[in-house]
Backbone as JSON, one array per atom type, in Angstrom:
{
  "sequence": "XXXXXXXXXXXXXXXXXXXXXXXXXXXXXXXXXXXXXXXXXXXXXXXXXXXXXXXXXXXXXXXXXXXXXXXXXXXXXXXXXXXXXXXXXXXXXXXXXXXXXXXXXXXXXXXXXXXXXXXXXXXXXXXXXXXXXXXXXXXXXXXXXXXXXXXXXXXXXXXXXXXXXXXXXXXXXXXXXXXXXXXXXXXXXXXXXXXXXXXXXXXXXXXXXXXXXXXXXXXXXXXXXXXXXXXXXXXXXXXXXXXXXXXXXXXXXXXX",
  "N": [[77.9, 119.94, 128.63], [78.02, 117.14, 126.67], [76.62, 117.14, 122.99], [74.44, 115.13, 121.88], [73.83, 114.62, 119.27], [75.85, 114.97, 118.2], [78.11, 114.47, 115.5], [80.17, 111.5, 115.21], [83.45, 110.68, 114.36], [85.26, 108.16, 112.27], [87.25, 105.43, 112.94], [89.47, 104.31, 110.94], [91.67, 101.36, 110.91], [94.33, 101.06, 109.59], [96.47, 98.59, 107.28], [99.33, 99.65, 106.46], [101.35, 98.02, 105.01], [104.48, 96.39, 104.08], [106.05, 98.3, 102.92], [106.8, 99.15, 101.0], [105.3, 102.0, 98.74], [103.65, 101.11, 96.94], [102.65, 98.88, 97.43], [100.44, 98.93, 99.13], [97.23, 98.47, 99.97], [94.35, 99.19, 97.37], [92.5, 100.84, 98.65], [93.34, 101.09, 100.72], [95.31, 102.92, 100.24], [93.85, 105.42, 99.36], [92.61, 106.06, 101.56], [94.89, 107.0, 102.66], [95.46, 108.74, 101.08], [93.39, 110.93, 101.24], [93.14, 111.89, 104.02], [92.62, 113.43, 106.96], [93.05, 113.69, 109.57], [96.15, 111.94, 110.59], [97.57, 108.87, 112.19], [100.2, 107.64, 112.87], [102.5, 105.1, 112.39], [106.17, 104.37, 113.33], [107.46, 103.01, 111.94], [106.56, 102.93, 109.46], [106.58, 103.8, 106.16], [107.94, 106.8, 104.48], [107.84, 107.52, 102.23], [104.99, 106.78, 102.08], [103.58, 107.89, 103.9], [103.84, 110.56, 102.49], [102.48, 110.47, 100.69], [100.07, 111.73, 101.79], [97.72, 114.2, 102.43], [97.88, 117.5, 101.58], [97.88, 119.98, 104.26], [96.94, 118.05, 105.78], [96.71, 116.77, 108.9], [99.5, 115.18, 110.91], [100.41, 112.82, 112.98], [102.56, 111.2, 114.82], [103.11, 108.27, 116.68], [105.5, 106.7, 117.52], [107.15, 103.63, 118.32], [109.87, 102.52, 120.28], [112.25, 100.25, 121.06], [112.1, 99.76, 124.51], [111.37, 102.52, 124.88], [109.08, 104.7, 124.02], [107.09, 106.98, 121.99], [104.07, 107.17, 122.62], [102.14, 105.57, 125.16], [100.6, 102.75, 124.98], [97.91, 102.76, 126.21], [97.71, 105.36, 125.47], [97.75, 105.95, 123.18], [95.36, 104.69, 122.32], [93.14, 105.93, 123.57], [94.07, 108.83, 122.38], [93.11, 108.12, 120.06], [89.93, 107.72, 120.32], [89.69, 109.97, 121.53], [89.97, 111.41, 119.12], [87.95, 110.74, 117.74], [85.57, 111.15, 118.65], [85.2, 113.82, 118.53], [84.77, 114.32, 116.12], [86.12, 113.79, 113.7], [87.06, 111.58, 111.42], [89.52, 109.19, 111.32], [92.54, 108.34, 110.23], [94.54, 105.26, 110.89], [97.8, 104.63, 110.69], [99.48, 101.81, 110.06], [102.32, 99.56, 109.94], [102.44, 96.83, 107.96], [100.24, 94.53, 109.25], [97.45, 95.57, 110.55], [96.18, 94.0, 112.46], [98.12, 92.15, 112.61], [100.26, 91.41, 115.23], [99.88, 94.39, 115.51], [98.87, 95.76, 117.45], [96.2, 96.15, 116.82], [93.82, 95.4, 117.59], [93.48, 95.74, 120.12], [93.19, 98.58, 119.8], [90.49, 98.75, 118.53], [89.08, 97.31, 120.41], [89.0, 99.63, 122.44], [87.71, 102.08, 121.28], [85.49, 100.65, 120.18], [84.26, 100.34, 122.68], [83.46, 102.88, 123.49], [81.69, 103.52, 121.76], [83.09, 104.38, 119.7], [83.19, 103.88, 115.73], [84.86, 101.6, 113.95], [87.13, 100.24, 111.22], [88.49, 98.01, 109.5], [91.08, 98.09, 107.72], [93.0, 95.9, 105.73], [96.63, 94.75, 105.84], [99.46, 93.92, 103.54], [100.74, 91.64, 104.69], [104.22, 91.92, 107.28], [105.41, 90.04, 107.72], [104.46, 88.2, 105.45], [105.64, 90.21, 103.2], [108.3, 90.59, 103.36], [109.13, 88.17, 102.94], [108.42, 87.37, 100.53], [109.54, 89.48, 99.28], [112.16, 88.69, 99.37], [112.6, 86.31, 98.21], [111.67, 83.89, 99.65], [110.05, 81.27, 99.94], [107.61, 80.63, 102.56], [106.01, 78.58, 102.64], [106.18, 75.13, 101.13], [106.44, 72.52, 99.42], [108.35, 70.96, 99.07], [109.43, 71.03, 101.15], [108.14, 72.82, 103.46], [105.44, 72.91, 105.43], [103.68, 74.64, 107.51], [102.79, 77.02, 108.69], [104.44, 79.46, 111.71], [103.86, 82.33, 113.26], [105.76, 84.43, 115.7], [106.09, 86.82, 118.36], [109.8, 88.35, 118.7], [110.37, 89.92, 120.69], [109.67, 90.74, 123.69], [108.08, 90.2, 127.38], [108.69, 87.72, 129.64], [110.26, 85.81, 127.69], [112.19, 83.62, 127.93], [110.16, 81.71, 128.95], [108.4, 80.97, 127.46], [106.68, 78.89, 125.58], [107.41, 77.47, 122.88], [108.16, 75.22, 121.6], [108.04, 73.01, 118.8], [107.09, 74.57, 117.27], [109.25, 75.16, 115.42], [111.26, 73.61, 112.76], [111.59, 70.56, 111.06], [109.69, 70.59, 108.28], [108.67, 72.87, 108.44], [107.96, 76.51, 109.17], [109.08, 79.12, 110.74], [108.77, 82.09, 111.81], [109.78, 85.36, 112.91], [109.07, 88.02, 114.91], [110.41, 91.19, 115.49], [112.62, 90.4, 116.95], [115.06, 91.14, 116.9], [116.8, 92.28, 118.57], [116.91, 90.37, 120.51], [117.66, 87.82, 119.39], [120.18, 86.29, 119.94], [119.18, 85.13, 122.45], [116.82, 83.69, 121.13], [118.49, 82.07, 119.55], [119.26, 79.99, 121.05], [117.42, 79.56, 122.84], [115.45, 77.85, 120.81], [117.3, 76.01, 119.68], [117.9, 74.57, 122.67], [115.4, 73.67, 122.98], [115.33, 71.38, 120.89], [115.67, 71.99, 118.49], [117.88, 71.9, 115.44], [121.29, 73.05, 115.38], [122.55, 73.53, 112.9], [120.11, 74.58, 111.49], [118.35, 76.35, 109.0], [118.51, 79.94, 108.33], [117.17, 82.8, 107.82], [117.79, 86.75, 107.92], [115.85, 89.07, 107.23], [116.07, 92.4, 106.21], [114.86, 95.87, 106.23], [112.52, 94.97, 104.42], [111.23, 95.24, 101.33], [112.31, 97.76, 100.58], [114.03, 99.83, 98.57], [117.04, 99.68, 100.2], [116.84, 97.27, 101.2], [118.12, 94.06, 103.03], [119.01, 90.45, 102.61], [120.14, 88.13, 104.66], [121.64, 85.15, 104.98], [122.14, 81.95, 107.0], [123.01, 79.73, 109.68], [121.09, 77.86, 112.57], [122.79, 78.81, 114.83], [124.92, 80.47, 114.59], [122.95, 82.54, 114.57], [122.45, 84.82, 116.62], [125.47, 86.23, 116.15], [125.37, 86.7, 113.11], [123.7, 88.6, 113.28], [124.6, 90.61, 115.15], [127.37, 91.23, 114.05], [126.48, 92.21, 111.54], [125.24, 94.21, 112.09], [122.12, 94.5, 112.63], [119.29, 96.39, 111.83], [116.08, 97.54, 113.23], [113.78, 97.97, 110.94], [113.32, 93.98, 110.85], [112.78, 90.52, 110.08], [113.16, 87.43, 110.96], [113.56, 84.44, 109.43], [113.47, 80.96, 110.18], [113.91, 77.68, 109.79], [113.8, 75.16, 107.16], [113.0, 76.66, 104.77], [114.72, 78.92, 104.12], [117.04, 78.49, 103.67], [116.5, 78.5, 101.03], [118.27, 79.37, 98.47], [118.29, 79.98, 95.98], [116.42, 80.74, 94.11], [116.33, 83.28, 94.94], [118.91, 83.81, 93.86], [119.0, 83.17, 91.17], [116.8, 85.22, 90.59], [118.53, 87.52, 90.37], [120.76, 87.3, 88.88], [118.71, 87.93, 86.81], [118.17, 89.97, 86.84], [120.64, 91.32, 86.59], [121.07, 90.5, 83.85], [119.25, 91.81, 81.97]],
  "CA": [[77.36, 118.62, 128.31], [78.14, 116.7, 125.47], [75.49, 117.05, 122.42], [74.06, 113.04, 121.58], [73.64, 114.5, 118.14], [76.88, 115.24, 117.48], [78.87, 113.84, 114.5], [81.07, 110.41, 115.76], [84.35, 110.34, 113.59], [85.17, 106.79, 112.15], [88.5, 105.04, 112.39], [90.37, 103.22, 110.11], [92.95, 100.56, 110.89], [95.42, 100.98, 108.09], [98.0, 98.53, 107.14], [100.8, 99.86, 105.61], [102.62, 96.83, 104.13], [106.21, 96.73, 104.92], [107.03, 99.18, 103.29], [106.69, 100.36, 99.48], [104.08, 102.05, 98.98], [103.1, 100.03, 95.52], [102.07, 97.27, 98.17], [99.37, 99.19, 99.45], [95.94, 98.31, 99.08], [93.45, 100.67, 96.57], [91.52, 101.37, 99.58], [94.42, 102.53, 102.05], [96.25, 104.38, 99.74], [92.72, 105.84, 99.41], [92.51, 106.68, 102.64], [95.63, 108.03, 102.94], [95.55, 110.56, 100.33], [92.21, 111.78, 101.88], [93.2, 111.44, 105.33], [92.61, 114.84, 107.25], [94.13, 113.44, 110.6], [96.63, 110.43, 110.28], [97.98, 108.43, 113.07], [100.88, 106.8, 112.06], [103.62, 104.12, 113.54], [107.75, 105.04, 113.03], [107.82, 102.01, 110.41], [105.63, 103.46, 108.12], [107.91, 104.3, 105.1], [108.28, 108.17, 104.7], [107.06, 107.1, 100.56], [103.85, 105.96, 102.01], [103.13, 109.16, 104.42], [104.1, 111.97, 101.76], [100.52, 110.81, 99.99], [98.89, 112.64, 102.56], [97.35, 115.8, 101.25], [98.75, 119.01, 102.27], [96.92, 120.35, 105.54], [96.28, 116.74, 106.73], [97.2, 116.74, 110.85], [100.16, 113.9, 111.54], [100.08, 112.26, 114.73], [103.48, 110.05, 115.26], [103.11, 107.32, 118.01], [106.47, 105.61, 117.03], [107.6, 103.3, 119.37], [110.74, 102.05, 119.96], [112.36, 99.53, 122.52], [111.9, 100.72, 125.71], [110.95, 104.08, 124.94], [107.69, 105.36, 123.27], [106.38, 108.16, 122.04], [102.97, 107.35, 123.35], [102.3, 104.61, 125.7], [99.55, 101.65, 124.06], [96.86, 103.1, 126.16], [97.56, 106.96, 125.37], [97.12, 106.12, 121.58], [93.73, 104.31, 122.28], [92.57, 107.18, 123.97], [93.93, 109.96, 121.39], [92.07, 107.63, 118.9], [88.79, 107.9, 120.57], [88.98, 111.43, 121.36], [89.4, 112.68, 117.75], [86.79, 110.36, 117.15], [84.48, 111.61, 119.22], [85.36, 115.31, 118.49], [83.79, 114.27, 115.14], [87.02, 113.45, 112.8], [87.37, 110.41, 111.04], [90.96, 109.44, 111.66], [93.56, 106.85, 109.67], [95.49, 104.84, 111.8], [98.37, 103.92, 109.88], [100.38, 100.67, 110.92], [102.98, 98.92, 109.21], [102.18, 95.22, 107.95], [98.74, 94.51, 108.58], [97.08, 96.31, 112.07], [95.97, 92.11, 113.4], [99.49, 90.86, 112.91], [101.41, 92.05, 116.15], [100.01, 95.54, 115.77], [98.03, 96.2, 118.53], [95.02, 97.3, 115.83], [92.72, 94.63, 118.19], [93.1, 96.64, 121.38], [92.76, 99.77, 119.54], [89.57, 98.66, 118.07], [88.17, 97.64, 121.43], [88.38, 100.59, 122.93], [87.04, 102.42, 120.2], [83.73, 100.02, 120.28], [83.66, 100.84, 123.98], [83.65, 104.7, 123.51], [81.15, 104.34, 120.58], [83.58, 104.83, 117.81], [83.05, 102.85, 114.35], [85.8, 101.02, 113.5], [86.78, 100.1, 110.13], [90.43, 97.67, 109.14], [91.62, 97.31, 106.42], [94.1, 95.46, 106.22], [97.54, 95.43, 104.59], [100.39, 92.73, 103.38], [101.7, 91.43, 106.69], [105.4, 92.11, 107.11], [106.31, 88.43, 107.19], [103.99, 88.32, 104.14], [105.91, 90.91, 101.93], [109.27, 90.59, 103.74], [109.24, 86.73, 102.32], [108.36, 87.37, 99.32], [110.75, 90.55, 98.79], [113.63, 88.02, 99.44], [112.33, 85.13, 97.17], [111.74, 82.8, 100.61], [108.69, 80.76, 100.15], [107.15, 80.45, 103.44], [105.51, 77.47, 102.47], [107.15, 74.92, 99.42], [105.76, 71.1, 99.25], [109.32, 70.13, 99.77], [110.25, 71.98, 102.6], [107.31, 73.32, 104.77], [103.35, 73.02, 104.97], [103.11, 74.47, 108.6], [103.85, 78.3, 109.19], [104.21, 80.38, 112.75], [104.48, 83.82, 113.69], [106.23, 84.78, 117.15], [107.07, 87.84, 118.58], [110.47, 87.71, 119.72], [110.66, 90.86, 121.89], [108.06, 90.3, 124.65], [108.44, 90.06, 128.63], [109.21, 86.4, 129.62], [110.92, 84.91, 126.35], [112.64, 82.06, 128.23], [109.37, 80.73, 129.37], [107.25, 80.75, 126.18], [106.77, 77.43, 124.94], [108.0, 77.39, 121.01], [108.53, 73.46, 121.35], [107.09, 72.33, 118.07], [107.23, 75.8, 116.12], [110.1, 75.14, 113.99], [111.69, 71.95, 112.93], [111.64, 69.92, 109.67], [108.57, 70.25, 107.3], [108.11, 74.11, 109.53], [108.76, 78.06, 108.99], [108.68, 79.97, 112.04], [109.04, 83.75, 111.35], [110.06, 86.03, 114.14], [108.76, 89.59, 114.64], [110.56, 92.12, 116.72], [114.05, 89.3, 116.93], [116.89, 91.81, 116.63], [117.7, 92.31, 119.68], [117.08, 89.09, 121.28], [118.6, 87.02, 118.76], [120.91, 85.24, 120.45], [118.31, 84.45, 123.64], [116.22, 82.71, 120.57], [118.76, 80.9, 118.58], [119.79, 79.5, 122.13], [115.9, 79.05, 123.23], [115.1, 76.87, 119.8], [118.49, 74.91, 120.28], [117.5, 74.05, 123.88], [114.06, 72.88, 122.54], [115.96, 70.53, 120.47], [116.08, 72.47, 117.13], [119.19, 71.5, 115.11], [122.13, 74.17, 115.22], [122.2, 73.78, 111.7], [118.92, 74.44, 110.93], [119.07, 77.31, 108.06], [117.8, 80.94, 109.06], [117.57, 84.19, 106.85], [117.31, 87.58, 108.12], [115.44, 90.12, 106.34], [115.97, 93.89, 107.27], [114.1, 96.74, 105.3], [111.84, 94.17, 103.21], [110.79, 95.57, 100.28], [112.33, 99.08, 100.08], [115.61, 100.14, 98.17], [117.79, 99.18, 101.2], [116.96, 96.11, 101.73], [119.43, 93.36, 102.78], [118.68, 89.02, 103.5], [121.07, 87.91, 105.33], [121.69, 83.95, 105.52], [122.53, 81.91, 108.6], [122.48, 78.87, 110.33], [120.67, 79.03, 113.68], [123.85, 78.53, 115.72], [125.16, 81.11, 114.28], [121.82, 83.89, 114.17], [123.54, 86.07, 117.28], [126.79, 86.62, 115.11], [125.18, 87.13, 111.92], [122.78, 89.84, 113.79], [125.21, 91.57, 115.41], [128.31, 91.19, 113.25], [126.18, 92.84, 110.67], [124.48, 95.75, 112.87], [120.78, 94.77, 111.39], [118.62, 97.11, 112.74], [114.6, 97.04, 113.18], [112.69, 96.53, 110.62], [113.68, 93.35, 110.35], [112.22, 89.3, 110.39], [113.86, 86.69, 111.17], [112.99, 83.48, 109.31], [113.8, 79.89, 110.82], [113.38, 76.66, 108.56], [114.3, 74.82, 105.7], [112.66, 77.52, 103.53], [115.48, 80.24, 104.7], [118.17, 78.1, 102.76], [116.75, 77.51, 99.3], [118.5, 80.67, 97.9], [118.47, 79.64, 94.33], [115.45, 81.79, 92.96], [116.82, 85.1, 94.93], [120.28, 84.41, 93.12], [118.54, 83.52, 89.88], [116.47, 86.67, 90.53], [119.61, 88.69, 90.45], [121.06, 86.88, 87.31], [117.87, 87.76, 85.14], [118.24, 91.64, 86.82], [121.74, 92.02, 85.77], [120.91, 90.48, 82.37], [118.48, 93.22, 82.07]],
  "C": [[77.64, 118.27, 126.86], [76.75, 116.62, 124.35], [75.83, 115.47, 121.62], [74.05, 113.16, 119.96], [74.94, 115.01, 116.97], [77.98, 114.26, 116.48], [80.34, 112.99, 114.94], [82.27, 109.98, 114.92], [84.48, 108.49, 113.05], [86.67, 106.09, 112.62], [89.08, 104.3, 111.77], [91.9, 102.78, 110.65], [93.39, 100.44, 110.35], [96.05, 99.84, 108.07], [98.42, 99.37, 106.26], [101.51, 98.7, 104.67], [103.78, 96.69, 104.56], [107.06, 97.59, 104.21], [107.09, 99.82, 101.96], [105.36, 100.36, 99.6], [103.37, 101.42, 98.14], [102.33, 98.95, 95.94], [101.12, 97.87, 99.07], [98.3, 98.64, 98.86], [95.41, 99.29, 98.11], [92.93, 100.99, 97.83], [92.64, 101.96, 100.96], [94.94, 103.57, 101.54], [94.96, 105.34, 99.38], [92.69, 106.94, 100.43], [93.72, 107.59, 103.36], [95.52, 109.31, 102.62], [94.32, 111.37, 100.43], [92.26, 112.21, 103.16], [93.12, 113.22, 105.76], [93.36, 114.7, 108.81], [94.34, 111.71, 110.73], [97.34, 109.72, 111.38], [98.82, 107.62, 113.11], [101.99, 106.11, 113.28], [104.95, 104.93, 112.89], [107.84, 104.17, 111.82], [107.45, 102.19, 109.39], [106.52, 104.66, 107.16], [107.25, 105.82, 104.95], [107.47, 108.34, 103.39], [105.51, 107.54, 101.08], [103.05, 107.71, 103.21], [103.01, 110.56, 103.78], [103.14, 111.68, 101.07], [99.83, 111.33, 100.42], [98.67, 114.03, 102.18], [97.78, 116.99, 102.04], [97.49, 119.38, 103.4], [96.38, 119.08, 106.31], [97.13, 116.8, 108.33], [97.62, 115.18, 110.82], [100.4, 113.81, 112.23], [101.17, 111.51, 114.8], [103.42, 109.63, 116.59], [104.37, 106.62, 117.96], [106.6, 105.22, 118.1], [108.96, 102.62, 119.03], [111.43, 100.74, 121.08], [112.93, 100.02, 123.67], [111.55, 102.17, 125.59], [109.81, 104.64, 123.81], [107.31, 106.65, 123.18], [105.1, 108.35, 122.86], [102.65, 105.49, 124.08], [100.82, 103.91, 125.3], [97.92, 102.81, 124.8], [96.26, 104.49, 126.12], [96.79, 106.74, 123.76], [95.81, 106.0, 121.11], [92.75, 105.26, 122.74], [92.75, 108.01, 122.97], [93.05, 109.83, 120.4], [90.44, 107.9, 119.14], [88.32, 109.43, 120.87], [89.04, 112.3, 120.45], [88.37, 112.13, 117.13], [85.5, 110.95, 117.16], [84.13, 113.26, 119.34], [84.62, 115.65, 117.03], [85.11, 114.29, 113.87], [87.24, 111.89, 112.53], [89.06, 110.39, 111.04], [91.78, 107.66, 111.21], [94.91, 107.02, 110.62], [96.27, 103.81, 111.03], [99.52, 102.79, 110.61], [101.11, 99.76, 109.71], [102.47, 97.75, 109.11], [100.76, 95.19, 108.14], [98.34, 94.84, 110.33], [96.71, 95.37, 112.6], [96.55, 91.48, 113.15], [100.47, 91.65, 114.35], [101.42, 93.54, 116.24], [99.0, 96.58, 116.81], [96.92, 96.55, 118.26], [93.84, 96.12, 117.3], [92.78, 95.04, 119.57], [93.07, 98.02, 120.93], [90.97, 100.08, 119.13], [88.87, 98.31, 119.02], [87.96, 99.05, 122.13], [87.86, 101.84, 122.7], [85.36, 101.55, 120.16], [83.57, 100.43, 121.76], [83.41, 102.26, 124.36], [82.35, 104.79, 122.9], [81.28, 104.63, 119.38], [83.39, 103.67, 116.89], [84.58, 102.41, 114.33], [86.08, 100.25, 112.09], [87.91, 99.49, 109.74], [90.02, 97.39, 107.8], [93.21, 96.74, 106.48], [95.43, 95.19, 105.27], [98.42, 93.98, 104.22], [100.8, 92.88, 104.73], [103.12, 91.28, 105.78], [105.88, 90.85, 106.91], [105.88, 88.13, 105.58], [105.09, 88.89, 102.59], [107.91, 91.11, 102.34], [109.9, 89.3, 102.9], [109.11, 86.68, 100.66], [109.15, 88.45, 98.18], [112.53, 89.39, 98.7], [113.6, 86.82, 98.69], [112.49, 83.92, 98.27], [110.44, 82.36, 100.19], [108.25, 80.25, 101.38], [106.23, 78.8, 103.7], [106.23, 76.76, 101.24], [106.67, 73.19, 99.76], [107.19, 70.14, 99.73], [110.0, 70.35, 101.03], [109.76, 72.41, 104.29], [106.02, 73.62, 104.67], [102.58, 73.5, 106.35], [103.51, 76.39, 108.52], [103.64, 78.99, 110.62], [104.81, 81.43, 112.31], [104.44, 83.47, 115.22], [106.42, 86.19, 116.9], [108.08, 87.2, 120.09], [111.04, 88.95, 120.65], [109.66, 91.09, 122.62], [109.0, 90.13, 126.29], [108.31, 88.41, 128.73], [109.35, 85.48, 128.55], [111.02, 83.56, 126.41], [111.27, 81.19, 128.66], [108.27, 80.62, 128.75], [107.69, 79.6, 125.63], [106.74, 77.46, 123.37], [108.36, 75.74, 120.68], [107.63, 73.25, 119.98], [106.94, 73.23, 116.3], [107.89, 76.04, 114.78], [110.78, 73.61, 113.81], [111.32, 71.31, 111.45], [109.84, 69.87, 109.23], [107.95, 71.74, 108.25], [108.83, 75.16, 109.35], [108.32, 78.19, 110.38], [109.21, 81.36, 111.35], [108.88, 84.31, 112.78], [109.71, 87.45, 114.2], [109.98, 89.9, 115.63], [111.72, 91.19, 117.31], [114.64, 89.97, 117.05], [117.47, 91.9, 117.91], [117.78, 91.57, 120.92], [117.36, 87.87, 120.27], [119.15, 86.33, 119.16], [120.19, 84.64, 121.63], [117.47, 83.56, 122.68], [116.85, 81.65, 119.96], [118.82, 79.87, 120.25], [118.42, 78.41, 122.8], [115.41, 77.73, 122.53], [116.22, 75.77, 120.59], [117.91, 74.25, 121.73], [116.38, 73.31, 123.66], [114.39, 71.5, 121.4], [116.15, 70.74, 118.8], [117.77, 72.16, 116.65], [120.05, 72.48, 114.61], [122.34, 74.84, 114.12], [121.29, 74.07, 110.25], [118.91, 75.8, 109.9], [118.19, 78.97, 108.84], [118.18, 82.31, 108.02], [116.77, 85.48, 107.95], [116.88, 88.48, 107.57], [115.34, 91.59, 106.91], [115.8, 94.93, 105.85], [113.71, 96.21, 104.2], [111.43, 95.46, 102.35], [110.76, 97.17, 100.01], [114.19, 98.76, 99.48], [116.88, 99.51, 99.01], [117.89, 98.2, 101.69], [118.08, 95.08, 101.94], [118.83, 92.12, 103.31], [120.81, 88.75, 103.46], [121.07, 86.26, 105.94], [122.39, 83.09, 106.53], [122.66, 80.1, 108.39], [121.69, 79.05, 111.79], [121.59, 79.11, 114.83], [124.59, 79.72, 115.85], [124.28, 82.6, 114.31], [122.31, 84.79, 115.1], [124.95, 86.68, 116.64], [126.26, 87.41, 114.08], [124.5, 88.46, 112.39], [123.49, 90.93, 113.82], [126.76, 91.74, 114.58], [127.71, 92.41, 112.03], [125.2, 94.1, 111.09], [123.14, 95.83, 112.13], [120.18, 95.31, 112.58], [117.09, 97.15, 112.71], [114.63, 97.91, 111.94], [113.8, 95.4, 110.29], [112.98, 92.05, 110.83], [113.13, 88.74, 110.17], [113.07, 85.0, 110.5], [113.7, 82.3, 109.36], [113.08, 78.7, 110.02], [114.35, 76.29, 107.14], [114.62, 75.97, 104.48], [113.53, 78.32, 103.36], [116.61, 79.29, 103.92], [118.12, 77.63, 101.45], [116.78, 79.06, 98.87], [118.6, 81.13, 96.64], [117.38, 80.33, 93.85], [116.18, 82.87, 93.54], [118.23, 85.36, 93.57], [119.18, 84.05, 91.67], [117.61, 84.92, 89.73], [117.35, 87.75, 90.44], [120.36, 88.51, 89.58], [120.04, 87.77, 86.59], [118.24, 89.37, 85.71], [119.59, 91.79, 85.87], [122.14, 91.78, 84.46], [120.13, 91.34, 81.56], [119.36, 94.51, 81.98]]
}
């Protein structure tokens, strides 16, 4: 029999950020470097996991497309039963764990077990992806509306995006790479204009990073022509063609 007075672990919903660890919060990187068992995604920079203190127990769930380490409702379970074994347990997630990271079905079934739940939450990837590439997501002349999509999901073609992107509008794309050309095609059909501008961003805000500018007629070419591989966002809009602070950002570096 289970004892009622036994000690109920907590969990923490990490973000991560996208990806240096500098863009952590104080309170995750907190929790990292205390963490005694950590539960981490594949995106979660390698930087941002080596804070964990020696003897801490790592848990990788990575997932990938089509193939998972652990399937959504194994993880929610592992989560509740080191909870309930009496370990507090950081669940680390790239970007922020209530943008596209499943942290809001982890956290129900965690309140339905019993377990505490606790987010914190991190820079969302469109967040620090946009601002690693000098895109303003928003700009008075450009765009005062923003979406997130994900664009790797089961029925694509029959998600309604009418409205999403389009003059005075960002749309940002999660999880795009490898339906790329089913979205530039999707928008276009919705009556988006071929030439509408589009940047791709792949490994925001680490060493490796690369944006990658477009039109959206063009976003299947540029994708695969250039082999971008996940992480990466896809941003759709005006904002994705005013490239003049990144290049002046790369003037004042190499005047430096």
């Amino acid at each position: 029999m289970s004892n009622p007075s036994a000690r109920v672990g907590t969990v923490f919903l990490v973000g991560a950020g996208p990806g240096d660890p500098d863009l952590l919060t104080l309170r995750a990187a907190r929790l990292v470097m205390n963490a005694r068992v950590l539960v981490h995604d594949g995106l979660v920079d390698p930087a941002i996991l080596a804070m964990a203190p020696k003897g801490c127990r790592m848990i990788s769930v990575a997932k990938q497309r089509s193939r998972h380490t652990m399937r959504q409702e194994e993880i929610n379970a592992l989560l509740v039963r080191e909870a309930l074994a009496g370990n507090d347990v950081v669940r680390l997630k790239g970007g922020d764990p209530f943008v596209f990271g499943r942290g809001g079905e982890e956290a129900e079934d965690c309140f339905a077990a019993g377990v505490p739940v606790e987010v914190v939450p991190g820079v969302s990837a469109a967040m620090g992806a946009a601002a690693s590439a000098m895109i303003p997501l928003t700009h008075r002349d450009a765009a005062s509306i923003v979406s997130f999509v994900a664009g790797q999901c089961k029925g694509l073609t029959d998600q309604n995006w009418a409205g999403l992107a389009g003059v005075g509008r960002t749309l940002v794309i999660y999880m795009g790479v490898a339906t790329a050309e089913a979205i530039a095609e999707k928008l276009m059909a919705d009556g988006l204009a071929p030439t509408m501008p589009v940047a791709v961003i792949e490994n925001a805000a680490r060493p490796q990073m690369r944006v990658l500018r477009g039109t959206l007629a063009g976003l299947g070419p540029l994708v695969a022509d250039n082999k971008v591989k996940s992480p990466a966002l896809i941003v759709i809009g005006e904002v994705a063609g005013r490239g003049d602070m990144m290049e002046l950002k790369q003037v004042l570096e190499v005047v430096k």
